[in-house]
């Protein structure tokens, strides 16, 4: 059991993109099952399969590429750079991801109007989850850059179907105690 963490760290360093996609897909799928159980329902494996498909095919890849682009466009670890990344992520990246989630799930569910859920749920999701929960929790949770582009602040919220998009950008904050960042 003790050997899984070093193996995961090695895989993340050697193959960061596929490791992130698989880890992200696993965590969000587990969060979907947990959410169903906490609501007192039996696990709906078809629903979880749809969520996993969407996360692995779009969200994990989008997050990986998006966060890399953000880092190149807004380099640095200073608080003002991290704040700029956070704001850009929430103003540009989050609406794309929320929209892709609702449209993608509608397609996978075979709905006639694939934009109906998006029209009905977008603003509620964006205003009630992304802004009040993500902005305050992301910067303090990522003081150093991890090998994985995952947001620890998102882990308790996995059942909300939020892609753990997190802020590798916030991981770029100033290192603590004067130690250089790796």
Short mmCIF file of C-alpha atoms in Angstrom, two decimals:
data_model
loop_
_atom_site.label_atom_id
_atom_site.label_comp_id
_atom_site.label_asym_id
_atom_site.label_seq_id
_atom_site.Cartn_x
_atom_site.Cartn_y
_atom_site.Cartn_z
CA UNK A 1 0.00 0.00 0.00
CA UNK A 2 2.83 2.40 0.77
CA UNK A 3 4.23 2.06 -2.75
CA UNK A 4 1.28 3.64 -4.59
CA UNK A 5 2.17 7.27 -3.87
CA UNK A 6 5.74 7.14 -5.23
CA UNK A 7 4.44 5.26 -8.28
CA UNK A 8 1.77 7.91 -8.87
CA UNK A 9 4.32 10.70 -8.45
CA UNK A 10 6.69 9.03 -10.94
CA UNK A 11 3.89 8.53 -13.45
CA UNK A 12 2.82 12.16 -13.05
CA UNK A 13 6.34 13.41 -13.72
CA UNK A 14 6.92 11.11 -16.71
CA UNK A 15 3.47 11.32 -18.27
CA UNK A 16 1.64 14.28 -16.73
CA UNK A 17 -1.19 14.58 -19.25
CA UNK A 18 -2.45 10.96 -19.24
CA UNK A 19 -1.90 10.70 -15.48
CA UNK A 20 -4.01 13.79 -14.90
CA UNK A 21 -6.75 12.59 -17.24
CA UNK A 22 -6.97 9.18 -15.55
CA UNK A 23 -6.76 10.55 -12.01
CA UNK A 24 -9.28 13.29 -12.77
CA UNK A 25 -11.66 10.79 -14.37
CA UNK A 26 -11.35 8.43 -11.41
CA UNK A 27 -11.90 11.11 -8.77
CA UNK A 28 -14.88 12.72 -10.50
CA UNK A 29 -16.47 9.31 -11.16
CA UNK A 30 -16.02 8.35 -7.51
CA UNK A 31 -17.50 11.72 -6.54
CA UNK A 32 -20.54 11.07 -8.72
CA UNK A 33 -21.16 7.70 -7.05
CA UNK A 34 -20.62 9.25 -3.61
CA UNK A 35 -23.10 12.03 -4.38
CA UNK A 36 -25.73 9.49 -5.42
CA UNK A 37 -25.19 7.47 -2.24
CA UNK A 38 -25.30 10.53 0.01
CA UNK A 39 -28.64 11.42 -1.56
CA UNK A 40 -29.90 8.00 -0.44
CA UNK A 41 -30.06 6.49 -3.90
CA UNK A 42 -28.55 3.36 -5.34
CA UNK A 43 -25.63 4.01 -7.62
CA UNK A 44 -26.76 4.78 -11.16
CA UNK A 45 -23.87 3.34 -13.14
CA UNK A 46 -25.20 4.68 -16.46
CA UNK A 47 -25.09 8.20 -15.04
CA UNK A 48 -21.60 7.66 -13.66
CA UNK A 49 -20.46 6.24 -17.00
CA UNK A 50 -21.76 9.36 -18.77
CA UNK A 51 -19.99 11.63 -16.27
CA UNK A 52 -16.75 9.65 -16.64
CA UNK A 53 -16.98 9.75 -20.44
CA UNK A 54 -17.44 13.50 -20.45
CA UNK A 55 -14.67 14.10 -17.93
CA UNK A 56 -12.12 11.88 -19.68
CA UNK A 57 -12.93 13.04 -23.20
CA UNK A 58 -13.29 16.78 -22.56
CA UNK A 59 -12.90 18.24 -19.09
CA UNK A 60 -9.62 16.71 -17.97
CA UNK A 61 -8.00 17.50 -21.31
CA UNK A 62 -9.46 21.01 -21.40
CA UNK A 63 -8.20 21.72 -17.89
CA UNK A 64 -4.72 20.45 -18.63
CA UNK A 65 -4.35 22.52 -21.78
CA UNK A 66 -6.17 25.57 -20.37
CA UNK A 67 -4.03 25.75 -17.25
CA UNK A 68 -0.88 25.39 -19.33
CA UNK A 69 -2.02 28.24 -21.58
CA UNK A 70 -2.82 30.36 -18.53
CA UNK A 71 0.64 29.75 -17.13
CA UNK A 72 2.29 30.75 -20.40
CA UNK A 73 0.09 33.84 -20.81
CA UNK A 74 0.37 34.96 -17.18
CA UNK A 75 3.66 33.57 -15.85
CA UNK A 76 4.79 33.99 -12.30
CA UNK A 77 4.10 33.12 -8.71
CA UNK A 78 3.57 36.54 -7.23
CA UNK A 79 0.15 37.19 -5.67
CA UNK A 80 -0.90 39.56 -8.47
CA UNK A 81 -0.06 36.91 -11.11
CA UNK A 82 -1.98 34.24 -9.20
CA UNK A 83 -4.98 36.57 -8.84
CA UNK A 84 -4.89 37.31 -12.57
CA UNK A 85 -4.86 33.56 -13.30
CA UNK A 86 -7.74 32.96 -10.90
CA UNK A 87 -9.86 35.70 -12.42
CA UNK A 88 -9.10 34.64 -15.98
CA UNK A 89 -9.89 31.02 -15.09
CA UNK A 90 -13.23 31.93 -13.54
CA UNK A 91 -14.26 34.45 -16.20
CA UNK A 92 -13.14 32.51 -19.29
CA UNK A 93 -12.42 28.88 -18.39
CA UNK A 94 -15.29 28.18 -15.99
CA UNK A 95 -18.09 29.25 -18.37
CA UNK A 96 -16.61 27.06 -21.11
CA UNK A 97 -16.35 24.09 -18.77
CA UNK A 98 -19.86 24.51 -17.31
CA UNK A 99 -21.34 24.90 -20.79
CA UNK A 100 -19.48 21.84 -22.07
CA UNK A 101 -20.69 19.82 -19.08
CA UNK A 102 -24.39 20.55 -19.60
CA UNK A 103 -24.31 20.23 -23.39
CA UNK A 104 -22.15 17.09 -23.22
CA UNK A 105 -24.40 15.42 -20.66
CA UNK A 106 -27.47 16.27 -22.74
CA UNK A 107 -25.86 14.68 -25.79
CA UNK A 108 -24.88 11.56 -23.84
CA UNK A 109 -28.41 11.33 -22.39
CA UNK A 110 -29.89 11.56 -25.88
CA UNK A 111 -31.98 14.65 -25.18
CA UNK A 112 -33.74 16.38 -28.06
CA UNK A 113 -32.76 19.91 -27.02
CA UNK A 114 -29.11 19.66 -26.03
CA UNK A 115 -29.04 23.30 -24.90
CA UNK A 116 -32.07 23.19 -22.58
CA UNK A 117 -30.15 22.16 -19.44
CA UNK A 118 -27.51 24.74 -20.23
CA UNK A 119 -30.13 27.49 -20.50
CA UNK A 120 -31.86 26.42 -17.30
CA UNK A 121 -28.86 25.65 -15.09
CA UNK A 122 -25.83 27.64 -16.26
CA UNK A 123 -26.20 30.79 -14.15
CA UNK A 124 -27.23 28.93 -11.03
CA UNK A 125 -24.21 26.62 -11.31
CA UNK A 126 -21.79 29.40 -12.15
CA UNK A 127 -22.99 31.90 -9.54
CA UNK A 128 -23.66 29.47 -6.70
CA UNK A 129 -20.61 27.24 -7.11
CA UNK A 130 -17.80 28.71 -9.14
CA UNK A 131 -17.64 32.20 -7.74
CA UNK A 132 -18.39 31.76 -4.01
CA UNK A 133 -16.62 28.42 -3.53
CA UNK A 134 -13.75 28.32 -6.00
CA UNK A 135 -12.28 31.80 -5.75
CA UNK A 136 -11.81 31.77 -1.94
CA UNK A 137 -10.57 28.18 -1.66
CA UNK A 138 -8.09 27.95 -4.50
CA UNK A 139 -5.23 30.35 -3.64
CA UNK A 140 -4.54 29.25 -0.05
CA UNK A 141 -4.85 25.57 -0.89
CA UNK A 142 -2.02 25.44 -3.39
CA UNK A 143 1.10 27.11 -2.00
CA UNK A 144 3.53 25.10 -4.15
CA UNK A 145 3.30 23.61 -7.60
CA UNK A 146 2.30 19.93 -7.43
CA UNK A 147 3.25 17.39 -10.09
CA UNK A 148 -0.47 16.91 -10.79
CA UNK A 149 -2.79 19.66 -11.95
CA UNK A 150 -5.46 18.85 -9.37
CA UNK A 151 -7.07 21.16 -6.86
CA UNK A 152 -7.12 19.84 -3.28
CA UNK A 153 -9.87 22.35 -2.50
CA UNK A 154 -12.07 20.55 -5.02
CA UNK A 155 -11.72 17.10 -3.48
CA UNK A 156 -14.50 17.57 -0.89
CA UNK A 157 -16.69 18.90 -3.69
CA UNK A 158 -16.23 16.02 -6.12
CA UNK A 159 -19.89 15.09 -5.96
CA UNK A 160 -20.81 18.47 -7.38
CA UNK A 161 -19.44 17.29 -10.71
CA UNK A 162 -17.01 20.16 -10.79
CA UNK A 163 -14.02 19.29 -12.84
CA UNK A 164 -11.09 19.56 -10.51
CA UNK A 165 -9.74 22.35 -12.58
CA UNK A 166 -7.98 24.01 -10.04
CA UNK A 167 -5.42 26.27 -10.11
CA UNK A 168 -2.18 25.04 -11.05
CA UNK A 169 -2.06 28.78 -11.46
CA UNK A 170 -2.58 29.19 -7.75
CA UNK A 171 0.16 26.66 -7.27
CA UNK A 172 2.44 29.27 -8.70
CA UNK A 173 2.26 31.43 -5.55
CA UNK A 174 5.39 32.54 -3.80
CA UNK A 175 7.12 29.63 -2.06
CA UNK A 176 6.93 29.56 1.73
CA UNK A 177 9.86 30.22 4.05
CA UNK A 178 12.06 31.55 1.28
CA UNK A 179 12.64 28.10 -0.23
CA UNK A 180 12.87 28.15 -4.03
CA UNK A 181 10.05 26.50 -5.96
CA UNK A 182 10.85 23.27 -7.72
#
